[in-house]
PDB file of C-alpha atoms in Angstrom:
ATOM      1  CA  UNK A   1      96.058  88.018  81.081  1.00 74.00           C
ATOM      2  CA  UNK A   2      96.975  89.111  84.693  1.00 85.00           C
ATOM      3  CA  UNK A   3      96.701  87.479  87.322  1.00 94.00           C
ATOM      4  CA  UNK A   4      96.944  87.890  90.935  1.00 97.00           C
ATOM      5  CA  UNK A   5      97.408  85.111  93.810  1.00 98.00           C
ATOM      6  CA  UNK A   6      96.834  85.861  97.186  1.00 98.00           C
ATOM      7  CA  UNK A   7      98.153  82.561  99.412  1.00 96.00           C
ATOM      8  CA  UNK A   8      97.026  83.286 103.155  1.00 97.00           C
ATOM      9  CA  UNK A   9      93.287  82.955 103.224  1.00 97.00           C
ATOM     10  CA  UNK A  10      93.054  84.041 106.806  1.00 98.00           C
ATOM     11  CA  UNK A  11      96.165  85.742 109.540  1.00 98.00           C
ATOM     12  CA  UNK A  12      96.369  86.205 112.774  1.00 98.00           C
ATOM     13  CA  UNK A  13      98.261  89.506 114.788  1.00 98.00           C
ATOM     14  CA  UNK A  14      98.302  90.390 118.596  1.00 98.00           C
ATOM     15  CA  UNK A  15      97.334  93.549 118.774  1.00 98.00           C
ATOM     16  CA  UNK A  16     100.629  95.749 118.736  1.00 97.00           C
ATOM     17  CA  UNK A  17     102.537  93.140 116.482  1.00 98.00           C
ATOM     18  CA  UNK A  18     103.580  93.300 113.049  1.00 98.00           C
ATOM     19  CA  UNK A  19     101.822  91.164 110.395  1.00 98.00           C
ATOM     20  CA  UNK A  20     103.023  90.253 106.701  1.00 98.00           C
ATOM     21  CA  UNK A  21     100.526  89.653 104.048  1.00 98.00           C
ATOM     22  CA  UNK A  22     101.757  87.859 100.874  1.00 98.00           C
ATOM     23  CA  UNK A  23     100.709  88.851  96.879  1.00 98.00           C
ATOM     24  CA  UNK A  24     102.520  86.883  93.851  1.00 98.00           C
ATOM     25  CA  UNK A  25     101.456  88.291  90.080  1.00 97.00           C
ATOM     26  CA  UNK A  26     101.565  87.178  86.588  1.00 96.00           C
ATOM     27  CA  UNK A  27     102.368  89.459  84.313  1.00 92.00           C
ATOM     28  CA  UNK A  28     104.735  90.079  80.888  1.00 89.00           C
ATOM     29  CA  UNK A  29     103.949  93.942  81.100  1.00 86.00           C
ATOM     30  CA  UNK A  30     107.443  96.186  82.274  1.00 85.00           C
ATOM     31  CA  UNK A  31     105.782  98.623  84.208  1.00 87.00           C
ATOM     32  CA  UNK A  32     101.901  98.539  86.022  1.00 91.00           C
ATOM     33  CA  UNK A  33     100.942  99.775  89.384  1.00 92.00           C
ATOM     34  CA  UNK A  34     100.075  97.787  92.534  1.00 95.00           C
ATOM     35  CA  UNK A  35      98.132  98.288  95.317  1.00 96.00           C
ATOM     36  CA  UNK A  36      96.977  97.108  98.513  1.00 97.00           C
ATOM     37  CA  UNK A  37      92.993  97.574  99.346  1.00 97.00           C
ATOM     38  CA  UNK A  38      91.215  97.152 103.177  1.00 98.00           C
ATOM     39  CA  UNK A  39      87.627  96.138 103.018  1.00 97.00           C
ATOM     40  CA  UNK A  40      86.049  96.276 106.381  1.00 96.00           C
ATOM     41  CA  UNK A  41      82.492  94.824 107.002  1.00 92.00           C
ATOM     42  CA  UNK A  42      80.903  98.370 105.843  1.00 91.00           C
ATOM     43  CA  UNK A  43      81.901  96.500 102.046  1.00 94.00           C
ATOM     44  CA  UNK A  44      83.930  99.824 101.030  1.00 93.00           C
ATOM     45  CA  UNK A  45      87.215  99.039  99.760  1.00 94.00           C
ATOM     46  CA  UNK A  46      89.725 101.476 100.997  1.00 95.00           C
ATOM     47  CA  UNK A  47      93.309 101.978  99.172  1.00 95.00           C
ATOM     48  CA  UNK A  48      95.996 101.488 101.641  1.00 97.00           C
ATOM     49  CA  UNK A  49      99.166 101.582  99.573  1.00 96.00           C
ATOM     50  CA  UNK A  50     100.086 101.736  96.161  1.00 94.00           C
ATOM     51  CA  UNK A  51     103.355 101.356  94.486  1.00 95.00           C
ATOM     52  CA  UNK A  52     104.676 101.807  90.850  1.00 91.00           C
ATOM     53  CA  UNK A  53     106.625  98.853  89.178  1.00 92.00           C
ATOM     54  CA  UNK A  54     109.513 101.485  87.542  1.00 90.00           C
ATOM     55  CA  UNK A  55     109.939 102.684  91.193  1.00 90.00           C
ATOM     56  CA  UNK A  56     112.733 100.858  93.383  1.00 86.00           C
ATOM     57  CA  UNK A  57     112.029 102.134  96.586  1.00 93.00           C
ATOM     58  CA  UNK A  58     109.520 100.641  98.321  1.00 96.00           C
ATOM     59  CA  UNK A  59     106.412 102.552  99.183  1.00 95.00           C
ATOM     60  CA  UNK A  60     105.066 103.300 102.938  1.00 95.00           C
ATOM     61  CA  UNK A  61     102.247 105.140 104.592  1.00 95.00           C
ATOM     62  CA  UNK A  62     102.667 105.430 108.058  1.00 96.00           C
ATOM     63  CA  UNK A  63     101.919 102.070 109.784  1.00 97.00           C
ATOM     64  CA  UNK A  64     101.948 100.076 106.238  1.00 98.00           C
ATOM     65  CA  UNK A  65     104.945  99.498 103.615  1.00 97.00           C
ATOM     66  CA  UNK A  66     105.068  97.021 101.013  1.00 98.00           C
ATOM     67  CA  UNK A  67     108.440  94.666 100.256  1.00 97.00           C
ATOM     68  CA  UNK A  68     108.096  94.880  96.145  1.00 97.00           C
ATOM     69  CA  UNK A  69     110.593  92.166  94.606  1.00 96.00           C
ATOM     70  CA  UNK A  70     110.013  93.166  90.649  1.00 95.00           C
ATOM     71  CA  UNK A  71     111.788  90.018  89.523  1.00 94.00           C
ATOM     72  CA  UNK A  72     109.915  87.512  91.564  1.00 96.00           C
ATOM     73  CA  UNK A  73     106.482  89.105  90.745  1.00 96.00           C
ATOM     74  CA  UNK A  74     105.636  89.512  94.897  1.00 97.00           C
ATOM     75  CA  UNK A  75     104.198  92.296  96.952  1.00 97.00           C
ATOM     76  CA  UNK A  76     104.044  91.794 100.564  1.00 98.00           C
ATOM     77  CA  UNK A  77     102.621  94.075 102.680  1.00 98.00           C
ATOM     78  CA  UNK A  78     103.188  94.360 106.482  1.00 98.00           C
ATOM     79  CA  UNK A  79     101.362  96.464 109.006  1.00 98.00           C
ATOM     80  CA  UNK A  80     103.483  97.204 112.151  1.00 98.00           C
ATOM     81  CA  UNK A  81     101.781  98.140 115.883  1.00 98.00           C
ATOM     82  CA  UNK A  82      98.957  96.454 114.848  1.00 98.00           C
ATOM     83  CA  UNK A  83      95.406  98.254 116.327  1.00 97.00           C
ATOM     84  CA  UNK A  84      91.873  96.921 116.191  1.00 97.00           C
ATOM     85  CA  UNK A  85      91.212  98.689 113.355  1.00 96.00           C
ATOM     86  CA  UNK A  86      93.252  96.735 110.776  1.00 98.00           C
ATOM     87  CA  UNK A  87      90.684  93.918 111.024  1.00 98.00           C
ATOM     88  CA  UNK A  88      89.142  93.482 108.009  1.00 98.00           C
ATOM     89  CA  UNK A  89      89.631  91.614 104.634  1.00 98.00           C
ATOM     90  CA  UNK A  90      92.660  93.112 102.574  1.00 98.00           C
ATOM     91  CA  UNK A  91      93.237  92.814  98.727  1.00 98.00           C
ATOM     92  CA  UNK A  92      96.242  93.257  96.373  1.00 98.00           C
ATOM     93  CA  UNK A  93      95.605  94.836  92.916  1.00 96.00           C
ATOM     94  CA  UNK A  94      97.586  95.127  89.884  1.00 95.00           C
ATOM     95  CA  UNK A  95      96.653  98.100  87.188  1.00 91.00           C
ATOM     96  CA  UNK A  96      98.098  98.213  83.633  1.00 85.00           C
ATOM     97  CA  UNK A  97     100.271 101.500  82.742  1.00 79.00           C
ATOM     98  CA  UNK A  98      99.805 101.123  79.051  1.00 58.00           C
ATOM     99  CA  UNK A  99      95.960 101.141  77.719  1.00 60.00           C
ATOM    100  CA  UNK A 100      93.544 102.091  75.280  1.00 54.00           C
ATOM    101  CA  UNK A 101      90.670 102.001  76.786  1.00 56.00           C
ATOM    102  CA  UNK A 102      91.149  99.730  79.672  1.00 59.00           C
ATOM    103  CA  UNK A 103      91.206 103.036  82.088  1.00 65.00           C
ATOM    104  CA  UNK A 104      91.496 102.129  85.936  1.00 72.00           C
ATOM    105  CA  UNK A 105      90.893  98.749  85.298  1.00 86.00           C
ATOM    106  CA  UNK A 106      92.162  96.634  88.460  1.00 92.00           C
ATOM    107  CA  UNK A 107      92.392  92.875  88.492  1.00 95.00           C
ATOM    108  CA  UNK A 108      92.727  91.834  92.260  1.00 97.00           C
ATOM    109  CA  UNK A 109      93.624  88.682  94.339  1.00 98.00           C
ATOM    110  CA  UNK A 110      91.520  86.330  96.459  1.00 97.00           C
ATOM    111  CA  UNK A 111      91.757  88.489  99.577  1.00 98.00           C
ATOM    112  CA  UNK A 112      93.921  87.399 102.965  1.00 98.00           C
ATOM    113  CA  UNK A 113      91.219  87.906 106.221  1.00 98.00           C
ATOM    114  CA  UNK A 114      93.114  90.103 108.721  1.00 98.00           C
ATOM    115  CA  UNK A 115      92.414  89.052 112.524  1.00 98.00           C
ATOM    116  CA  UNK A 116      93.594  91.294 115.389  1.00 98.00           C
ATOM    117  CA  UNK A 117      93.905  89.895 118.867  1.00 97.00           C
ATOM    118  CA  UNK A 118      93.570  92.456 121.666  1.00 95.00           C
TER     119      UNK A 118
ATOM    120  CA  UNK B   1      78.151 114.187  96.810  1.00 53.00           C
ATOM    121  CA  UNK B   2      81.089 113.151  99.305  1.00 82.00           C
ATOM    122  CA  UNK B   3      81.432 109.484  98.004  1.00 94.00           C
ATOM    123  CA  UNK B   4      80.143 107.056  95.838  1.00 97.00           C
ATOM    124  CA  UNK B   5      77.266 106.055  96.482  1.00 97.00           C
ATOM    125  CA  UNK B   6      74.825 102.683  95.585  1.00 98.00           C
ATOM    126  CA  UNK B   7      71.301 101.993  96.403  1.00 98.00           C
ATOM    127  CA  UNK B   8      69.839 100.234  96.933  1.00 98.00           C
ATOM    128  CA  UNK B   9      72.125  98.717  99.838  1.00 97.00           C
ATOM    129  CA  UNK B  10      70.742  95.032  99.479  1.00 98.00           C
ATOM    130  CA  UNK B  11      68.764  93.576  97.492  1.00 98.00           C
ATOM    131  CA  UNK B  12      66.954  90.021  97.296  1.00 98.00           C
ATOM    132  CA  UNK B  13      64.707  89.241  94.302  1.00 98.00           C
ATOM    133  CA  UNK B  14      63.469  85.908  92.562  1.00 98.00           C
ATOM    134  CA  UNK B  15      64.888  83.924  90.213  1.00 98.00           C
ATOM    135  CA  UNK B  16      64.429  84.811  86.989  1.00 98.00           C
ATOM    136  CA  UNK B  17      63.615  88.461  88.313  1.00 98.00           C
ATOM    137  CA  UNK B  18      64.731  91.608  86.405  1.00 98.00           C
ATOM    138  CA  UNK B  19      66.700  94.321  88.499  1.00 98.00           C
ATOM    139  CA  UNK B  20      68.884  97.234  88.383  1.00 98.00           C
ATOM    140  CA  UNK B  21      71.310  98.686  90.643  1.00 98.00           C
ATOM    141  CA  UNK B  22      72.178 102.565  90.711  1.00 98.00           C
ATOM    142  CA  UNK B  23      75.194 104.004  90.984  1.00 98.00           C
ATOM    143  CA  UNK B  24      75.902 107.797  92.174  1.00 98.00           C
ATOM    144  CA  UNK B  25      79.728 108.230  91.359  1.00 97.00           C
ATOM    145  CA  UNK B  26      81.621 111.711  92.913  1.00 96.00           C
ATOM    146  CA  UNK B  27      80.530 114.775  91.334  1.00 94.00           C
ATOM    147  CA  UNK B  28      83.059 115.287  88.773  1.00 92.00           C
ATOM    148  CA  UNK B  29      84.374 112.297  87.573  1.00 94.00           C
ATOM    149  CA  UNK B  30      84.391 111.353  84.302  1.00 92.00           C
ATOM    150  CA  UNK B  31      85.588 107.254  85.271  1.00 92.00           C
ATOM    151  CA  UNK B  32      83.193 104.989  86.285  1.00 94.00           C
ATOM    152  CA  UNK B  33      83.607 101.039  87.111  1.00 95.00           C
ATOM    153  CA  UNK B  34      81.169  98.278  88.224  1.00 97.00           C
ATOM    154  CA  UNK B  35      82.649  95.441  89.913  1.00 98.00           C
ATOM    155  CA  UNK B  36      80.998  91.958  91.020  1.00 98.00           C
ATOM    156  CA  UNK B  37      82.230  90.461  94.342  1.00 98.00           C
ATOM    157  CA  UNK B  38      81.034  86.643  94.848  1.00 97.00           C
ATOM    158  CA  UNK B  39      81.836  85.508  98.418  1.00 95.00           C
ATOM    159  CA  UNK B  40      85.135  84.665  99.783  1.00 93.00           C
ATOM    160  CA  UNK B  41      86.716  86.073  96.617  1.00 95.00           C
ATOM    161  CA  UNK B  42      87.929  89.641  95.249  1.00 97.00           C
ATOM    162  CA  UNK B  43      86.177  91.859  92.950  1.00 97.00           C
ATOM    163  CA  UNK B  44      85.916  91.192  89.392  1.00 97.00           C
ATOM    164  CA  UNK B  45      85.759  93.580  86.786  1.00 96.00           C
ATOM    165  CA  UNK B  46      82.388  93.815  84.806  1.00 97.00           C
ATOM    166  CA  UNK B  47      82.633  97.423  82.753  1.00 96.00           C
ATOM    167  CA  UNK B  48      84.365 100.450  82.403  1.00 93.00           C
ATOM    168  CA  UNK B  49      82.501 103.800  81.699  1.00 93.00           C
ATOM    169  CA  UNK B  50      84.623 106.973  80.456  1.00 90.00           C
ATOM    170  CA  UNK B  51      81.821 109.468  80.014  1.00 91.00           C
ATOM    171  CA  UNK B  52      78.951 108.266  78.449  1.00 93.00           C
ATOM    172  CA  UNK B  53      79.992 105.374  76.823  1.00 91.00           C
ATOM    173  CA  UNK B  54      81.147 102.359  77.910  1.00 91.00           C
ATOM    174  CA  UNK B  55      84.692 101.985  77.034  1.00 87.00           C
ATOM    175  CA  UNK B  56      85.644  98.644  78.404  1.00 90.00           C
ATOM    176  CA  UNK B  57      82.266  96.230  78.907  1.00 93.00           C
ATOM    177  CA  UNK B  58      84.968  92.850  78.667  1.00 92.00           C
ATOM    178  CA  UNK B  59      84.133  91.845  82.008  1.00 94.00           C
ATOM    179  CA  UNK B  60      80.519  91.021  81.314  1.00 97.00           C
ATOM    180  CA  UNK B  61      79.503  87.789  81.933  1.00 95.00           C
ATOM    181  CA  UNK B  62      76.527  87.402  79.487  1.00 94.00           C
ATOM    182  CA  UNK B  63      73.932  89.212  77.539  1.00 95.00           C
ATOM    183  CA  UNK B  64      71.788  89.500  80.965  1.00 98.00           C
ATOM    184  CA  UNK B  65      74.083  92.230  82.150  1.00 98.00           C
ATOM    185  CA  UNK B  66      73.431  95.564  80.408  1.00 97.00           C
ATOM    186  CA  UNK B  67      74.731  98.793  82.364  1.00 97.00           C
ATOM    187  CA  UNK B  68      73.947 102.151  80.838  1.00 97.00           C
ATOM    188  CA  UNK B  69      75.190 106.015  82.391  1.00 96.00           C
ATOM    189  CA  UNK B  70      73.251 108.153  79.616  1.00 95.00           C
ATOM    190  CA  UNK B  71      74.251 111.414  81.329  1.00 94.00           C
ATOM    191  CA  UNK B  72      78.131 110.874  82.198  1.00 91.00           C
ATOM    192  CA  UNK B  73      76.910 110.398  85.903  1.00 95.00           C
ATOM    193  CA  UNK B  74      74.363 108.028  87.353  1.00 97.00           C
ATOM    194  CA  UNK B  75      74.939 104.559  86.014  1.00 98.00           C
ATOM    195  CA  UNK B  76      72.777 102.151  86.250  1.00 98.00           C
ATOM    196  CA  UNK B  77      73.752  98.087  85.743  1.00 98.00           C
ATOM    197  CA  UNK B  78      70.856  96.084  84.940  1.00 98.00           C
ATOM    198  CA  UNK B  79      70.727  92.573  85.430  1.00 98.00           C
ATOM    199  CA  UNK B  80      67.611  90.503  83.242  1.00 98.00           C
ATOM    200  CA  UNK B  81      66.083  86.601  83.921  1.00 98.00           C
ATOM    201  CA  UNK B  82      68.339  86.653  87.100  1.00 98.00           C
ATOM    202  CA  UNK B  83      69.990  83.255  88.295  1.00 97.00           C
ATOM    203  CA  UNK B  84      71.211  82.116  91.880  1.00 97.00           C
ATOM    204  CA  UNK B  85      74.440  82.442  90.328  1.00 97.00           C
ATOM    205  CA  UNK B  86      74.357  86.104  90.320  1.00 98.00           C
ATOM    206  CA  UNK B  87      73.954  86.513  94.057  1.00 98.00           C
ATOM    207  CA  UNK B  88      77.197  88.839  94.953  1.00 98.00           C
ATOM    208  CA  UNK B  89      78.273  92.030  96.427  1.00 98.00           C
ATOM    209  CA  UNK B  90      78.341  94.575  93.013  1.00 98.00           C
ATOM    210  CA  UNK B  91      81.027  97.220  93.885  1.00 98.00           C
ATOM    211  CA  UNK B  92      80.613 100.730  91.977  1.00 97.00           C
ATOM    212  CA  UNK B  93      83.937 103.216  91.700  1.00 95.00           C
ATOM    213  CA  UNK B  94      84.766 106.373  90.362  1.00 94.00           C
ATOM    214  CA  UNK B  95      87.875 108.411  89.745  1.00 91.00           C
ATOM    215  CA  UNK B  96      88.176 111.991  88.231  1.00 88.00           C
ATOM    216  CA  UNK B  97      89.558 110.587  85.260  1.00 77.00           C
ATOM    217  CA  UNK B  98      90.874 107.483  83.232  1.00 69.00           C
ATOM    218  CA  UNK B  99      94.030 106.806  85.470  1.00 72.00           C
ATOM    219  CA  UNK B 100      93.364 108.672  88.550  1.00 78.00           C
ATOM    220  CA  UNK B 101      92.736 106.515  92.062  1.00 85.00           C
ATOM    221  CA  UNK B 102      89.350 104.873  91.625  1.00 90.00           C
ATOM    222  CA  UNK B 103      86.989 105.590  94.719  1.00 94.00           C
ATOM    223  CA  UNK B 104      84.902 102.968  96.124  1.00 96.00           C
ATOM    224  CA  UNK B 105      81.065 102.625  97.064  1.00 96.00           C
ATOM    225  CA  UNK B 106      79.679 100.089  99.742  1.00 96.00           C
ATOM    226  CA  UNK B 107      78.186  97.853  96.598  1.00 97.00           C
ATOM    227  CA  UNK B 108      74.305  96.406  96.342  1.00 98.00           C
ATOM    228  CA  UNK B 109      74.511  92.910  98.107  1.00 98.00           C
ATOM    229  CA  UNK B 110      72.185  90.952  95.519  1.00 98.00           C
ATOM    230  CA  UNK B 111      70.680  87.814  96.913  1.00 98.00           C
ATOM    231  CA  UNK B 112      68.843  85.636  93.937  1.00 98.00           C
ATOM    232  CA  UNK B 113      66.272  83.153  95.818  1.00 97.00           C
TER     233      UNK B 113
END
């Protein structure tokens, strides 16, 4: 089975700074997505970033990229200039490619609490 | 509609209570997913609907949880002889189809007392 290990229960950014959230996974599977999800205190989870395991170029959306190292299972994701906003709790995700019946199925990680300083 | 949505927004009941939770997934989509989120912790995976029929129900915990979707839209998870234990934040999603990005709803906080 999957699994997915989030190791920074809580992190702290001055508003403006960058911040680097870590994400090891288990996995014997070739090729899977990841992702990155922001859950604010409305409960909604919110896809930030997403990356497929047979691409080698790492994946960015404006203020948020991910550092994808295949062969160490990790998936770090850092949000530069920093803004209020970004508070919340954010989760990473890892989706199988290959399924019968298993569909979108996500299996996610503990969740690292984002905490912006203004 | 515009998003997923679940009602009822919170809900407390007594143990050993019967309750159900609704989910109203975007018009459209054929994927639907109920997720339970205990506190401090991410969302687990409970059951996977691809139409009408549950494709994927792995992720249920017991024979209390029973979730149905009898039309391909509205699903419904129902939870029977509830337990303390099953106090958590259940997270509904959608997605247009099997493999598609899976839109959330703001999940039914459930508080068992």
């Amino acid at each position: 089975a999957q699994t997915v290990t989030q190791s920074q229960p809580e992190m702290s950014v001055q508003e403006a700074e960058t911040v680097t959230l870590s994400c090891t996974y288990d996995t014997s599977e070739s090729d899977y997505y990841l992702f990155w999800y922001k859950q604010p205190p409305s409960r909604q989870m919110i896809l930030v970033i997403r990356q497929e395991a047979y691409k080698q170029q790492n994946a960015t959306e404006n203020r948020f990229s991910v550092n994808f190292q295949k062969a160490a299972k990790s998936f770090s994701l850092k949000i530069s200039d920093s803004q209020l906003g970004d508070a919340a709790m954010y989760f990473c995700a890892y989706r199988r490619t290959l399924t019968t019946s298993a569909g979108n199925k996500l299996t996610f990680g503990g969740g690292t609490r984002v905490l912006v300083k203004p | 509609g515009a998003g997923v949505s679940q009602t009822p927004s919170n809900k407390v009941t007594e143990k050993g209570k019967y309750v159900e939770l609704r989910c109203d997934p975007i018009s459209g989509h054929t994927a639907l997913y109920w997720y339970r989120q205990s506190l401090g912790q991410g969302p687990e995976f409970l059951i996977y609907f691809q139409g009408t029929g549950a494709a994927d129900d792995s992720g249920l915990p017991n024979d209390r949880f029973f979730a149905v979707r009898p039309e391909g839209s509205v699903s419904t998870l129902k939870i029977q002889r509830t337990e303390r234990g099953d106090s958590a934040v259940y997270l509904c999603a959608s997605s247009l189809g099997g493999y598609t990005e899976a839109f959330f709803g703001q999940g039914t906080r459930l508080t068992v007392v």
